[in-house]
mmCIF file of C-alpha atoms in Angstrom:
data_model
loop_
_atom_site.group_PDB
_atom_site.id
_atom_site.type_symbol
_atom_site.label_atom_id
_atom_site.label_comp_id
_atom_site.label_asym_id
_atom_site.label_seq_id
_atom_site.Cartn_x
_atom_site.Cartn_y
_atom_site.Cartn_z
ATOM 1 C CA UNK A 1 39.029 -148.411 43.196
ATOM 2 C CA UNK A 2 40.916 -144.712 43.939
ATOM 3 C CA UNK A 3 44.070 -146.625 46.793
ATOM 4 C CA UNK A 4 44.286 -149.919 44.674
ATOM 5 C CA UNK A 5 44.565 -148.617 41.873
ATOM 6 C CA UNK A 6 45.633 -144.938 41.046
ATOM 7 C CA UNK A 7 48.391 -145.738 44.070
ATOM 8 C CA UNK A 8 45.773 -143.124 46.481
ATOM 9 C CA UNK A 9 46.406 -142.892 49.485
ATOM 10 C CA UNK A 10 44.127 -142.944 52.551
ATOM 11 C CA UNK A 11 44.991 -139.004 54.474
ATOM 12 C CA UNK A 12 41.715 -138.635 56.585
ATOM 13 C CA UNK A 13 37.984 -140.440 57.201
ATOM 14 C CA UNK A 14 35.471 -138.595 59.275
ATOM 15 C CA UNK A 15 31.384 -137.300 59.500
ATOM 16 C CA UNK A 16 30.700 -134.151 57.279
ATOM 17 C CA UNK A 17 29.937 -130.891 60.504
ATOM 18 C CA UNK A 18 27.209 -129.094 60.478
ATOM 19 C CA UNK A 19 29.165 -125.738 59.422
ATOM 20 C CA UNK A 20 30.624 -127.711 56.955
ATOM 21 C CA UNK A 21 27.610 -128.529 54.880
ATOM 22 C CA UNK A 22 26.127 -125.192 55.848
ATOM 23 C CA UNK A 23 29.348 -123.657 53.563
ATOM 24 C CA UNK A 24 28.895 -125.648 50.462
ATOM 25 C CA UNK A 25 25.199 -124.825 50.672
ATOM 26 C CA UNK A 26 23.849 -128.831 51.016
ATOM 27 C CA UNK A 27 22.228 -129.031 54.492
ATOM 28 C CA UNK A 28 21.668 -131.872 53.383
ATOM 29 C CA UNK A 29 26.173 -133.444 53.999
ATOM 30 C CA UNK A 30 25.706 -133.409 57.205
ATOM 31 C CA UNK A 31 27.135 -136.636 59.099
ATOM 32 C CA UNK A 32 27.396 -137.784 56.567
ATOM 33 C CA UNK A 33 30.527 -140.332 56.075
ATOM 34 C CA UNK A 34 33.901 -138.652 53.800
ATOM 35 C CA UNK A 35 37.513 -139.838 53.135
ATOM 36 C CA UNK A 36 39.878 -137.754 51.785
ATOM 37 C CA UNK A 37 42.475 -138.966 49.519
ATOM 38 C CA UNK A 38 45.866 -138.391 48.125
ATOM 39 C CA UNK A 39 48.241 -139.154 45.674
ATOM 40 C CA UNK A 40 50.804 -141.761 46.171
ATOM 41 C CA UNK A 41 53.858 -138.711 44.462
ATOM 42 C CA UNK A 42 54.350 -135.710 43.987
ATOM 43 C CA UNK A 43 52.211 -132.297 45.317
ATOM 44 C CA UNK A 44 49.775 -133.841 48.315
ATOM 45 C CA UNK A 45 46.200 -132.200 46.853
ATOM 46 C CA UNK A 46 43.147 -134.091 48.141
ATOM 47 C CA UNK A 47 39.966 -135.988 46.463
ATOM 48 C CA UNK A 48 36.916 -135.829 48.795
ATOM 49 C CA UNK A 49 34.319 -138.523 49.022
ATOM 50 C CA UNK A 50 31.207 -138.519 50.355
ATOM 51 C CA UNK A 51 29.021 -141.303 51.016
ATOM 52 C CA UNK A 52 25.557 -140.493 49.876
ATOM 53 C CA UNK A 53 22.023 -141.748 49.447
ATOM 54 C CA UNK A 54 21.602 -144.629 46.650
ATOM 55 C CA UNK A 55 18.477 -143.023 45.106
ATOM 56 C CA UNK A 56 20.543 -140.443 43.583
ATOM 57 C CA UNK A 57 22.698 -141.267 40.178
ATOM 58 C CA UNK A 58 24.819 -139.019 38.663
ATOM 59 C CA UNK A 59 25.268 -138.451 34.526
ATOM 60 C CA UNK A 60 28.079 -136.377 34.314
ATOM 61 C CA UNK A 61 27.578 -133.193 31.206
ATOM 62 C CA UNK A 62 23.762 -134.202 31.553
ATOM 63 C CA UNK A 63 23.587 -131.198 34.196
ATOM 64 C CA UNK A 64 25.525 -128.158 35.454
ATOM 65 C CA UNK A 65 27.834 -128.318 37.899
ATOM 66 C CA UNK A 66 31.396 -130.287 38.290
ATOM 67 C CA UNK A 67 31.313 -133.044 35.832
ATOM 68 C CA UNK A 68 34.739 -133.920 35.581
ATOM 69 C CA UNK A 69 38.185 -134.381 37.339
ATOM 70 C CA UNK A 70 41.896 -134.244 35.582
ATOM 71 C CA UNK A 71 44.470 -136.088 36.980
ATOM 72 C CA UNK A 72 47.840 -135.292 35.088
ATOM 73 C CA UNK A 73 50.370 -138.866 34.909
ATOM 74 C CA UNK A 74 52.708 -140.034 33.067
ATOM 75 C CA UNK A 75 52.954 -142.553 30.542
ATOM 76 C CA UNK A 76 49.483 -142.662 30.156
ATOM 77 C CA UNK A 77 48.910 -145.590 27.896
ATOM 78 C CA UNK A 78 50.886 -147.755 29.982
ATOM 79 C CA UNK A 79 48.043 -146.800 32.966
ATOM 80 C CA UNK A 80 45.672 -147.873 30.516
ATOM 81 C CA UNK A 81 47.146 -150.906 29.930
ATOM 82 C CA UNK A 82 47.597 -151.255 33.522
ATOM 83 C CA UNK A 83 43.075 -150.067 34.386
ATOM 84 C CA UNK A 84 42.144 -152.801 32.020
ATOM 85 C CA UNK A 85 39.684 -155.138 34.499
ATOM 86 C CA UNK A 86 39.175 -152.734 37.155
ATOM 87 C CA UNK A 87 36.867 -150.247 38.439
ATOM 88 C CA UNK A 88 37.381 -147.413 36.467
ATOM 89 C CA UNK A 89 36.255 -148.827 32.761
ATOM 90 C CA UNK A 90 37.416 -146.460 29.702
ATOM 91 C CA UNK A 91 34.983 -144.850 28.364
ATOM 92 C CA UNK A 92 37.704 -142.866 25.666
ATOM 93 C CA UNK A 93 41.854 -144.266 24.667
ATOM 94 C CA UNK A 94 44.478 -142.546 25.176
ATOM 95 C CA UNK A 95 44.617 -139.745 22.461
ATOM 96 C CA UNK A 96 46.737 -136.772 21.157
ATOM 97 C CA UNK A 97 44.932 -133.578 22.164
ATOM 98 C CA UNK A 98 43.569 -131.742 18.493
ATOM 99 C CA UNK A 99 44.440 -128.203 20.055
ATOM 100 C CA UNK A 100 47.478 -129.229 21.750
ATOM 101 C CA UNK A 101 49.556 -131.139 20.263
ATOM 102 C CA UNK A 102 52.328 -131.813 23.791
ATOM 103 C CA UNK A 103 49.238 -133.583 25.773
ATOM 104 C CA UNK A 104 47.370 -137.346 25.564
ATOM 105 C CA UNK A 105 44.910 -137.977 27.954
ATOM 106 C CA UNK A 106 42.407 -140.702 28.003
ATOM 107 C CA UNK A 107 38.981 -140.805 29.906
ATOM 108 C CA UNK A 108 38.012 -143.614 31.698
ATOM 109 C CA UNK A 109 34.257 -144.028 34.457
ATOM 110 C CA UNK A 110 34.989 -144.622 38.094
ATOM 111 C CA UNK A 111 33.020 -147.311 39.925
ATOM 112 C CA UNK A 112 30.081 -144.153 40.672
ATOM 113 C CA UNK A 113 29.543 -143.210 37.475
ATOM 114 C CA UNK A 114 32.293 -140.494 38.080
ATOM 115 C CA UNK A 115 34.017 -139.508 35.264
ATOM 116 C CA UNK A 116 38.617 -138.870 35.874
ATOM 117 C CA UNK A 117 40.413 -137.852 32.892
ATOM 118 C CA UNK A 118 43.769 -139.492 33.254
ATOM 119 C CA UNK A 119 46.047 -136.779 31.052
ATOM 120 C CA UNK A 120 49.831 -136.361 29.984
ATOM 121 C CA UNK A 121 51.479 -133.357 29.457
ATOM 122 C CA UNK A 122 54.458 -133.032 27.206
ATOM 123 C CA UNK A 123 57.390 -130.187 27.203
ATOM 124 C CA UNK A 124 56.210 -127.964 25.060
ATOM 125 C CA UNK A 125 55.965 -123.347 25.049
ATOM 126 C CA UNK A 126 52.179 -124.090 25.150
ATOM 127 C CA UNK A 127 52.089 -126.228 28.311
ATOM 128 C CA UNK A 128 54.211 -124.422 30.637
ATOM 129 C CA UNK A 129 51.439 -123.093 32.595
ATOM 130 C CA UNK A 130 50.463 -127.146 33.214
ATOM 131 C CA UNK A 131 51.980 -129.253 35.461
ATOM 132 C CA UNK A 132 53.730 -132.826 34.325
ATOM 133 C CA UNK A 133 54.460 -136.166 35.691
ATOM 134 C CA UNK A 134 56.988 -137.975 34.644
ATOM 135 C CA UNK A 135 55.529 -141.774 34.834
ATOM 136 C CA UNK A 136 52.172 -142.473 37.590
ATOM 137 C CA UNK A 137 49.568 -141.420 38.232
ATOM 138 C CA UNK A 138 50.130 -137.456 39.844
ATOM 139 C CA UNK A 139 47.640 -135.081 41.107
ATOM 140 C CA UNK A 140 44.533 -132.811 40.270
ATOM 141 C CA UNK A 141 45.325 -130.049 38.699
ATOM 142 C CA UNK A 142 41.597 -129.698 36.296
ATOM 143 C CA UNK A 143 37.872 -129.240 37.733
ATOM 144 C CA UNK A 144 35.361 -129.026 34.804
ATOM 145 C CA UNK A 145 32.372 -127.291 36.024
ATOM 146 C CA UNK A 146 29.384 -126.811 33.318
ATOM 147 C CA UNK A 147 27.538 -123.643 33.724
ATOM 148 C CA UNK A 148 25.424 -121.362 31.465
ATOM 149 C CA UNK A 149 26.999 -118.659 30.401
ATOM 150 C CA UNK A 150 31.077 -118.605 29.972
ATOM 151 C CA UNK A 151 30.347 -115.596 29.986
ATOM 152 C CA UNK A 152 29.130 -115.527 33.132
ATOM 153 C CA UNK A 153 31.894 -117.484 34.181
ATOM 154 C CA UNK A 154 34.862 -115.004 33.014
ATOM 155 C CA UNK A 155 33.944 -112.235 34.325
ATOM 156 C CA UNK A 156 33.364 -114.259 37.917
ATOM 157 C CA UNK A 157 36.152 -115.725 38.292
ATOM 158 C CA UNK A 158 38.338 -113.062 36.653
ATOM 159 C CA UNK A 159 36.915 -109.971 37.009
ATOM 160 C CA UNK A 160 35.543 -110.736 40.717
ATOM 161 C CA UNK A 161 38.389 -112.806 41.749
ATOM 162 C CA UNK A 162 41.084 -112.108 39.445
ATOM 163 C CA UNK A 163 41.904 -115.686 37.700
ATOM 164 C CA UNK A 164 43.687 -115.261 34.228
ATOM 165 C CA UNK A 165 41.085 -116.287 32.253
ATOM 166 C CA UNK A 166 42.503 -118.284 28.710
ATOM 167 C CA UNK A 167 41.060 -117.776 24.961
ATOM 168 C CA UNK A 168 37.087 -119.282 23.755
ATOM 169 C CA UNK A 169 38.594 -122.436 22.296
ATOM 170 C CA UNK A 170 35.766 -125.058 20.590
ATOM 171 C CA UNK A 171 34.911 -128.139 22.202
ATOM 172 C CA UNK A 172 33.481 -131.002 20.328
ATOM 173 C CA UNK A 173 34.158 -134.228 22.762
ATOM 174 C CA UNK A 174 31.029 -137.318 22.212
ATOM 175 C CA UNK A 175 31.246 -137.790 26.261
ATOM 176 C CA UNK A 176 29.976 -134.254 26.487
ATOM 177 C CA UNK A 177 26.742 -134.581 22.791
ATOM 178 C CA UNK A 178 25.944 -137.880 24.452
ATOM 179 C CA UNK A 179 24.051 -137.539 27.115
ATOM 180 C CA UNK A 180 22.820 -134.264 26.196
ATOM 181 C CA UNK A 181 21.370 -135.288 23.046
ATOM 182 C CA UNK A 182 23.807 -133.942 20.632
ATOM 183 C CA UNK A 183 25.348 -134.775 17.273
ATOM 184 C CA UNK A 184 28.541 -135.997 18.136
ATOM 185 C CA UNK A 185 30.251 -133.342 15.507
ATOM 186 C CA UNK A 186 28.462 -130.631 17.567
ATOM 187 C CA UNK A 187 31.200 -127.511 18.804
ATOM 188 C CA UNK A 188 30.010 -125.972 21.775
ATOM 189 C CA UNK A 189 32.642 -123.525 24.457
ATOM 190 C CA UNK A 190 34.486 -123.705 26.992
ATOM 191 C CA UNK A 191 36.460 -121.440 28.598
ATOM 192 C CA UNK A 192 40.182 -121.746 31.166
ATOM 193 C CA UNK A 193 40.609 -120.185 35.009
ATOM 194 C CA UNK A 194 43.970 -120.780 35.229
ATOM 195 C CA UNK A 195 44.860 -120.187 39.080
ATOM 196 C CA UNK A 196 47.435 -120.564 40.963
ATOM 197 C CA UNK A 197 50.422 -123.097 41.476
ATOM 198 C CA UNK A 198 49.433 -124.194 38.042
ATOM 199 C CA UNK A 199 45.889 -125.616 39.001
ATOM 200 C CA UNK A 200 42.786 -124.252 36.346
ATOM 201 C CA UNK A 201 38.592 -124.579 36.329
ATOM 202 C CA UNK A 202 37.845 -125.450 33.114
ATOM 203 C CA UNK A 203 34.334 -124.140 32.278
ATOM 204 C CA UNK A 204 32.358 -125.586 29.200
ATOM 205 C CA UNK A 205 29.118 -124.238 28.018
ATOM 206 C CA UNK A 206 26.189 -126.711 27.261
ATOM 207 C CA UNK A 207 22.694 -125.763 26.546
ATOM 208 C CA UNK A 208 20.269 -123.150 28.305
ATOM 209 C CA UNK A 209 17.706 -126.635 28.788
ATOM 210 C CA UNK A 210 20.187 -128.457 29.976
ATOM 211 C CA UNK A 211 19.250 -128.396 34.797
ATOM 212 C CA UNK A 212 20.735 -127.691 37.422
ATOM 213 C CA UNK A 213 21.698 -131.097 39.390
ATOM 214 C CA UNK A 214 19.028 -131.851 42.488
#
């Protein structure tokens, strides 16, 4: 799906070593097949796919942990048209962000139910810290992590690891609220850790009742 419809290319295939699985705190991943994919244009930023047993069903935002992969694109409206009939099912059509009118994004679910944001960055003083792709599919630039406390995340990534932390933003999204069983208009909180190379980690603060992923 990613090579045929997003223009990614296979950079490496193999199996997860016991040492690598242990470093993730995921010993059961040892021996599983993986593939590294790289974008077809721009900077080489890899996506790693690991084959897992079929009994696990993933639903973005229903648990803590990594919930979204955000990819920088150019011409998001034309990409939306191109993806019609592909394994990527649109769940949020291209729209301009209310918090920054220089950003236009769409949201799709991939073949395994994974949530992917495809985001076009316009020229603006408010977007100088973000990458831009003139056209087509570029590279991953934000990963979205569900947490119980953005203050704890900010202390760890900002104070301990030295990342530049943004201010706190309100977050209201049906893609988050619906799997949590919250009213569509519910406002949560988010914060960003800005890393070198125009990468960011977005922390979405989810209710204390949201469980860890198992």
